[in-house]
Amino acid sequence: MARLDHLESLEAQSVYILREAYRNLGRLGMLWSIGKDSTVLLWLAKKAFFGHCPFPFIHVDTSYKIPEMIEYRDRVAKELGLELIVHRNEEALSDGMGPDRGRLACCKALKTDALASMTKKYGFDGLIVGVRRDEEGSRSKERVFSERDNDDLWDHTHQPPELWGQFKTEFPKGHHIRVHPLLEWTELDVWRYIGREGIPIIDLYFAKGHERYRSLGCAPCTAKIKSDAATVDEIIAELALTKTSERAGRAQDQEDAYAMQKLRQDGYM
Amino acid sequence: MGTDSSNGIGSGINAAPRETLRIVVTGHVDHGKSTVIGRLLYDTGSIPQGAIDKAMAASKERGLNFEFAFLLDAFEEERKQGITIDTTRLSFSTDKRDYLIIDAPGHVEFLKNMISGASDAECAFLVVDAARGVEEQSKRHAHMLRLLGIPRVGVLVNKMDLVGYSEETFAKIVEELGDYLAALGMGADVFVPLSALSGENILKASDRLPWHKGPTLLGALDGIAKGPSEDGLRLPVQDVYKFDERRIIAGRVESGSLREGDTVLISPGGRTSRVLSLESWLPKDRRTSARAPESVGITLEDEFFNQRGDIVSHQTDPPVVAARLRASVFWMGKEPLRVGRRYKLKVATASTDAVIDAIHSLIDSGTLAPSEGAREVGLNQVAEVGISLRKALALDPFASHKATGRFVLVDGYDVAGGGIVTLAMAQEPARHGFVKGALSARSEVFEEYYLSFGTREVTKSPGDAPALYGVGDRVPLSGDSYEYPYDFDIVVFRDRVAVLIRDGRVQDILRLDDYSFQGLPLVNGSGYKVIADSEESFRELRDAFLSDGPKNEAALAQRHLDFNAYRRIAFSKADYSI
Ligand SMILES: Nc1nc2c(ncn2[C@@H]2O[C@H](COP(=O)(O)OP(=O)(O)O)[C@@H](O)[C@H]2O)c(=O)[nH]1
């Protein structure tokens, strides 16, 4: 029999990780950012659990998201019968928090802090997140099962080894594990997989009027790129030629050289 | 940083599925690993302009010349320390295939990260500084690579510019390291002289190395043959799902392949059944066979108890059901590994408590000299140890099946060591218990419990009845501290065996999986009454005893066992003889 090809191997490994998380972590949830990566994750979960989704999907809603994302979220959740948890940092929002208060402050309050309070509120032991190693520097150091302490902090210098697919499943109460099934995938892998599987993703990624989104986030902080790629195949062709990085349109990454690392140490996804 | 593999040379846009080779690059600190990798990525055009600009800016900020290593340094503190502290994964492509590089740090404190990064590599490159030659860590890393089961190594003799591209220096390193690797039982597939800094002998042959008849770095990479895949089926059970009417056994095929209709053996229980179907969510994924390393879900013809940690194999090539192991272990824990200490051992999807029986030898990774009589294994040391498992598990010697032949030891919350099984010993024959052919069960059913009047301590004694019972043997139904009925059944959960006692004799000994509740009094392997009144309630508590770890055992005993039904505690005879 032929060997598995690259995408088949990635899929098999991600399915394995999802099943390890479901088996070993008590209360489990999946963060769903509506973007292409977490939509691929959702697809993989359906495969892992034979059409079922045995945990809730969580959307940390900053209230500044691109409106089409919210509409897409609610439609897909309904179609697939997902248990959806939408969580906002209401306190910060009623206090007027927004990008004009500083991008990093805004990200911290509406994403990092919101995520932390959501984790506590629902008592999650495990959160599945669709980050990839190739996205930006600090994510390249991640583990597949990455422990967060009571304050959601990530101690990236003292991470235990992940030997032979034996992931971290022992941890003190109050800590939780961020599970990263897509860690080994690249942006191009994700698109090739979307193309091959025919995964329905939000159409903000496809060019209209010579522009499209390459990465999705909050409306005020996410820029479109110049592009005529209107299909998955055209996006793949475009990516094969590009020399700019995926998150170039995401303002919080560009603030300073270590912005993302700081955000992530504090618990950002 | 973005390192989409497609940015490399030669990868077509809609290329057919390509092969990926995972390699690890290791070596003594400062011998030039990061530079070699940076150079390789740069020369193959695998680094987006953004990352190059960032690295340039970072070098400038610190008033340093541009270093290829900066391209790999994603973290602030690394730049401060100037050493790589963790593994990173980067990819590039050649005409032949895609590569995933794991950059392993050389600094000894971070060996555990190297091990973590090297863990899934198929081939390793050892970087050696031509000017400084083979150093302590070069040897230590070679040894670790062998323990990790990566027997294929290529050697990159770097910084040839510093030794005037001398053939003699190169030949000396080839000889010294070649001998060392041979002593480890590893062969170096290839030795490549190069200068990562000046870019000599990376993609094309160098004029400065006219004497070198071997390959360039690129040639060496593309020349590595992917190892043959193992053909015996190993499907460790990850979980059993009952989301709907199907009972799906989920797991990853670690080696070999299976098809619908195959007769399979499930170890350690020892039952066989037939594969009814391979399940999938989408009709397009529907198939009738699967191979490594696919994640699958199967249904079996017979629905008997199976659980995480069981191994599905073919009958012709079964795993070993072992309670004792010999293993090579490397230790990464803060506390040393100690004889007599209890750890959690995890192999594939199975886990159990394990005790270190003995340290047979401690291996100095510098000299490779074994030393004997050690009582503990310290950080970054390697030892050959004997291990006893609390529960017999299905596993393999590493030499025959990798995935089911390597394990980790967990101390507290963290993985503290990794090891490979060199010898798996089938369960030790019971000294007190029941035997029938290959089936055996340890038993404490006829042990006595005595209370010392003086010390008020309870002690157990095996009594003086014959220790092993076979079918037809009469058993001692009453003793100083117990009294059983003429007809009863014994279930020994830890050995998965059931014993039928009829009219005071052993009527049969059978696998627990084949036993069903008889409506007679029932005791466990210690003679405590098992509280069950139907097949259903028996199955429920049996599954609970079989699947739950030792942590839960006391709670299970509290609910399902009754000490006082057939047992009591007698005063010790030793007391009144004084
Ligand atoms: N002359 C010379 N210096 C090199 C070469 N390769 C690396 N270096 C230098 O050796 C030092 C250590 O290299 P680095 O890649 O950081 O080593 P690592 O610790 O093994 O990752 C750096 O200052 C490099 O510039 C080479 O081929 N020739």
Tab-separated table of C-alpha atoms in Angstrom, chain A residues 1-6 8-9 11-13 15-20 22-24 42-44 46-52 54 80 132-141 143 147 154 156-173 184 186-189 192 196-197 214 233 236-237 239-246 253-254 256-258 261-262 265, chain B residues 1-7 12-14 17-20 45 47-50 72 74-79 85-89 91 100 112-113 115-116 119 147-148 226-227 229 238-239 241 243-244 246 248 250-252 254 257 259 279-282 284-285 289-297 308 330 332 344 346-349 406-408 410 412-415 417-420:
chain	number	residue	atom	x	y	z
A	1	MET	CA	0.000	0.000	0.000
A	2	ALA	CA	1.211	3.487	-0.765
A	3	ARG	CA	2.424	5.721	2.014
A	4	LEU	CA	0.105	8.427	3.299
A	5	ASP	CA	0.711	11.701	1.534
A	6	HIS	CA	1.566	14.861	3.418
A	8	GLU	CA	-3.210	12.592	4.920
A	9	SER	CA	-0.442	12.355	7.523
A	11	GLU	CA	-4.959	14.831	9.117
A	12	ALA	CA	-4.191	11.535	10.860
A	13	GLN	CA	-1.995	13.245	13.437
A	15	VAL	CA	-7.314	13.450	14.579
A	16	TYR	CA	-5.088	11.551	16.996
A	17	ILE	CA	-4.459	14.715	19.007
A	18	LEU	CA	-8.164	15.582	19.169
A	19	ARG	CA	-8.963	12.094	20.443
A	20	GLU	CA	-6.192	12.286	23.043
A	22	TYR	CA	-11.168	14.199	24.440
A	23	ARG	CA	-10.023	11.115	26.291
A	24	ASN	CA	-7.582	12.695	28.754
A	42	LEU	CA	-14.123	21.823	13.244
A	43	TRP	CA	-13.968	19.612	10.157
A	44	LEU	CA	-11.259	17.449	11.738
A	46	LYS	CA	-16.236	15.779	12.853
A	47	LYS	CA	-13.858	13.236	11.327
A	48	ALA	CA	-12.306	12.293	14.668
A	49	PHE	CA	-15.667	11.646	16.301
A	50	PHE	CA	-17.489	10.181	13.313
A	51	GLY	CA	-19.835	13.085	12.667
A	52	HIS	CA	-20.314	14.056	16.302
A	54	PRO	CA	-18.651	16.000	21.740
A	80	LEU	CA	-24.073	21.700	12.204
A	132	ARG	CA	0.110	26.918	13.746
A	133	ARG	CA	3.859	26.977	14.263
A	134	ASP	CA	4.530	28.883	11.073
A	135	GLU	CA	2.188	31.768	11.907
A	136	GLU	CA	4.629	33.836	13.882
A	137	GLY	CA	7.726	33.410	16.045
A	138	SER	CA	6.398	32.659	19.499
A	139	ARG	CA	3.998	30.036	18.191
A	140	SER	CA	6.903	28.101	16.747
A	141	LYS	CA	7.926	27.201	20.307
A	143	ARG	CA	3.838	22.248	22.463
A	147	GLU	CA	-0.006	23.922	30.083
A	154	TRP	CA	2.479	30.372	29.670
A	156	HIS	CA	7.609	28.741	27.603
A	157	THR	CA	11.081	28.242	29.045
A	158	HIS	CA	10.137	25.300	31.276
A	159	GLN	CA	8.041	23.180	29.018
A	160	PRO	CA	8.234	19.434	29.568
A	161	PRO	CA	9.293	17.377	26.578
A	162	GLU	CA	6.663	15.905	24.282
A	163	LEU	CA	8.154	12.560	23.676
A	164	TRP	CA	6.724	10.126	21.146
A	165	GLY	CA	3.225	11.503	21.134
A	166	GLN	CA	2.900	11.229	24.915
A	167	PHE	CA	1.266	14.535	25.682
A	168	LYS	CA	0.962	16.326	28.989
A	169	THR	CA	-2.146	14.984	30.663
A	170	GLU	CA	-1.134	15.357	34.312
A	171	PHE	CA	-1.438	18.828	35.793
A	172	PRO	CA	-2.599	20.491	39.012
A	173	LYS	CA	-6.241	21.487	39.465
A	184	GLU	CA	2.469	21.236	12.346
A	186	THR	CA	1.443	25.531	7.342
A	187	GLU	CA	-0.822	28.152	5.788
A	188	LEU	CA	-0.465	26.379	2.478
A	189	ASP	CA	-1.313	22.986	4.007
A	192	ARG	CA	-4.635	22.647	0.148
A	196	ARG	CA	-9.109	18.838	-1.280
A	197	GLU	CA	-11.890	18.309	1.261
A	214	ARG	CA	-5.576	36.700	4.252
A	233	ASP	CA	-6.851	27.184	-6.206
A	236	ILE	CA	-2.840	28.419	-3.333
A	237	ALA	CA	-1.180	29.758	-6.481
A	239	LEU	CA	0.654	31.849	-1.692
A	240	ALA	CA	3.241	29.867	-3.583
A	241	LEU	CA	4.620	33.137	-4.903
A	242	THR	CA	4.209	35.489	-1.961
A	243	LYS	CA	7.111	36.652	0.185
A	244	THR	CA	5.087	38.546	2.811
A	245	SER	CA	4.043	36.848	5.991
A	246	GLU	CA	0.495	35.742	6.667
A	253	ASP	CA	1.681	41.727	15.424
A	254	GLN	CA	3.322	44.796	14.007
A	256	ASP	CA	6.795	45.928	18.127
A	257	ALA	CA	9.093	43.012	17.528
A	258	TYR	CA	7.965	41.086	20.604
A	261	GLN	CA	5.232	36.971	22.419
A	262	LYS	CA	4.128	39.231	25.258
A	265	GLN	CA	2.764	34.741	27.602
B	1	MET	CA	8.117	33.524	10.669
B	2	GLY	CA	6.481	32.105	7.591
B	3	THR	CA	8.253	29.109	6.163
B	4	ASP	CA	5.721	27.690	3.793
B	5	SER	CA	7.391	24.767	2.216
B	6	SER	CA	6.159	25.814	-1.205
B	7	ASN	CA	8.554	28.743	-1.159
B	12	GLY	CA	5.172	23.116	-8.250
B	13	ILE	CA	1.968	24.895	-7.396
B	14	ASN	CA	-0.306	21.954	-7.792
B	17	PRO	CA	1.500	14.728	-2.966
B	18	ARG	CA	5.119	14.961	-1.875
B	19	GLU	CA	7.161	13.022	0.588
B	20	THR	CA	8.265	14.769	3.781
B	45	GLY	CA	14.627	30.508	-0.858
B	47	ILE	CA	12.474	32.395	4.112
B	48	PRO	CA	9.992	35.200	3.460
B	49	GLN	CA	11.502	38.640	3.029
B	50	GLY	CA	9.742	39.832	6.206
B	72	LEU	CA	15.867	31.107	13.728
B	74	ALA	CA	12.130	33.910	17.453
B	75	PHE	CA	12.506	34.740	21.103
B	76	GLU	CA	13.782	37.837	22.807
B	77	GLU	CA	15.708	36.062	25.550
B	78	GLU	CA	17.450	33.845	23.062
B	79	ARG	CA	18.903	36.852	21.392
B	85	ILE	CA	17.080	27.316	23.989
B	86	ASP	CA	14.356	25.311	22.439
B	87	THR	CA	13.695	23.374	19.306
B	88	THR	CA	12.094	25.092	16.372
B	89	ARG	CA	10.629	23.461	13.367
B	91	SER	CA	10.708	23.487	6.521
B	100	LEU	CA	10.959	19.450	8.158
B	112	LYS	CA	15.356	17.535	27.189
B	113	ASN	CA	14.196	19.951	24.559
B	115	ILE	CA	15.034	15.022	22.926
B	116	SER	CA	11.572	16.418	22.548
B	119	SER	CA	11.517	12.645	19.041
B	147	LEU	CA	18.451	5.715	22.242
B	148	LEU	CA	15.779	7.640	20.393
B	226	LYS	CA	13.287	6.688	4.069
B	227	GLY	CA	13.351	3.694	6.376
B	229	SER	CA	7.964	0.581	7.313
B	238	GLN	CA	-7.126	5.042	22.071
B	239	ASP	CA	-10.764	5.147	23.096
B	241	TYR	CA	-16.967	5.540	21.396
B	243	PHE	CA	-21.963	8.255	20.330
B	244	ASP	CA	-24.695	6.377	18.471
B	246	ARG	CA	-22.130	1.926	16.728
B	248	ILE	CA	-16.359	2.243	17.597
B	250	ALA	CA	-10.683	4.344	17.853
B	251	GLY	CA	-6.928	4.448	17.476
B	252	ARG	CA	-3.990	5.090	15.237
B	254	GLU	CA	1.119	2.532	14.420
B	257	SER	CA	-2.280	-2.490	7.989
B	259	ARG	CA	-8.742	-4.788	6.412
B	279	GLU	CA	-15.998	3.680	10.146
B	280	SER	CA	-15.897	7.214	8.768
B	281	TRP	CA	-17.910	10.412	8.866
B	282	LEU	CA	-17.969	11.262	5.161
B	284	LYS	CA	-15.889	9.876	0.460
B	285	ASP	CA	-13.630	8.588	3.260
B	289	SER	CA	-8.499	-1.138	4.660
B	290	ALA	CA	-6.174	1.131	6.596
B	291	ARG	CA	-2.435	1.443	7.091
B	292	ALA	CA	0.023	3.258	9.320
B	293	PRO	CA	-0.117	6.009	10.426
B	294	GLU	CA	-3.838	6.446	9.804
B	295	SER	CA	-6.221	7.318	12.627
B	296	VAL	CA	-9.112	4.913	12.295
B	297	GLY	CA	-12.269	3.671	13.936
B	308	ARG	CA	-7.697	2.141	26.003
B	330	PHE	CA	17.401	8.545	29.650
B	332	MET	CA	15.308	14.369	32.300
B	344	LYS	CA	3.707	6.191	35.921
B	346	LYS	CA	3.043	5.225	29.470
B	347	VAL	CA	3.576	3.122	26.369
B	348	ALA	CA	1.507	3.917	23.275
B	349	THR	CA	-1.974	4.429	24.765
B	406	ARG	CA	9.132	2.987	23.658
B	407	PHE	CA	7.698	4.590	26.758
B	408	VAL	CA	7.866	7.595	29.010
B	410	VAL	CA	5.971	10.390	34.501
B	412	GLY	CA	4.396	13.832	39.504
B	413	TYR	CA	2.989	15.981	36.731
B	414	ASP	CA	5.833	15.852	34.236
B	415	VAL	CA	7.397	13.436	31.817
B	417	GLY	CA	12.283	10.117	31.369
B	418	GLY	CA	12.018	8.219	28.149
B	419	GLY	CA	13.046	4.693	27.377
B	420	ILE	CA	13.055	1.900	24.887
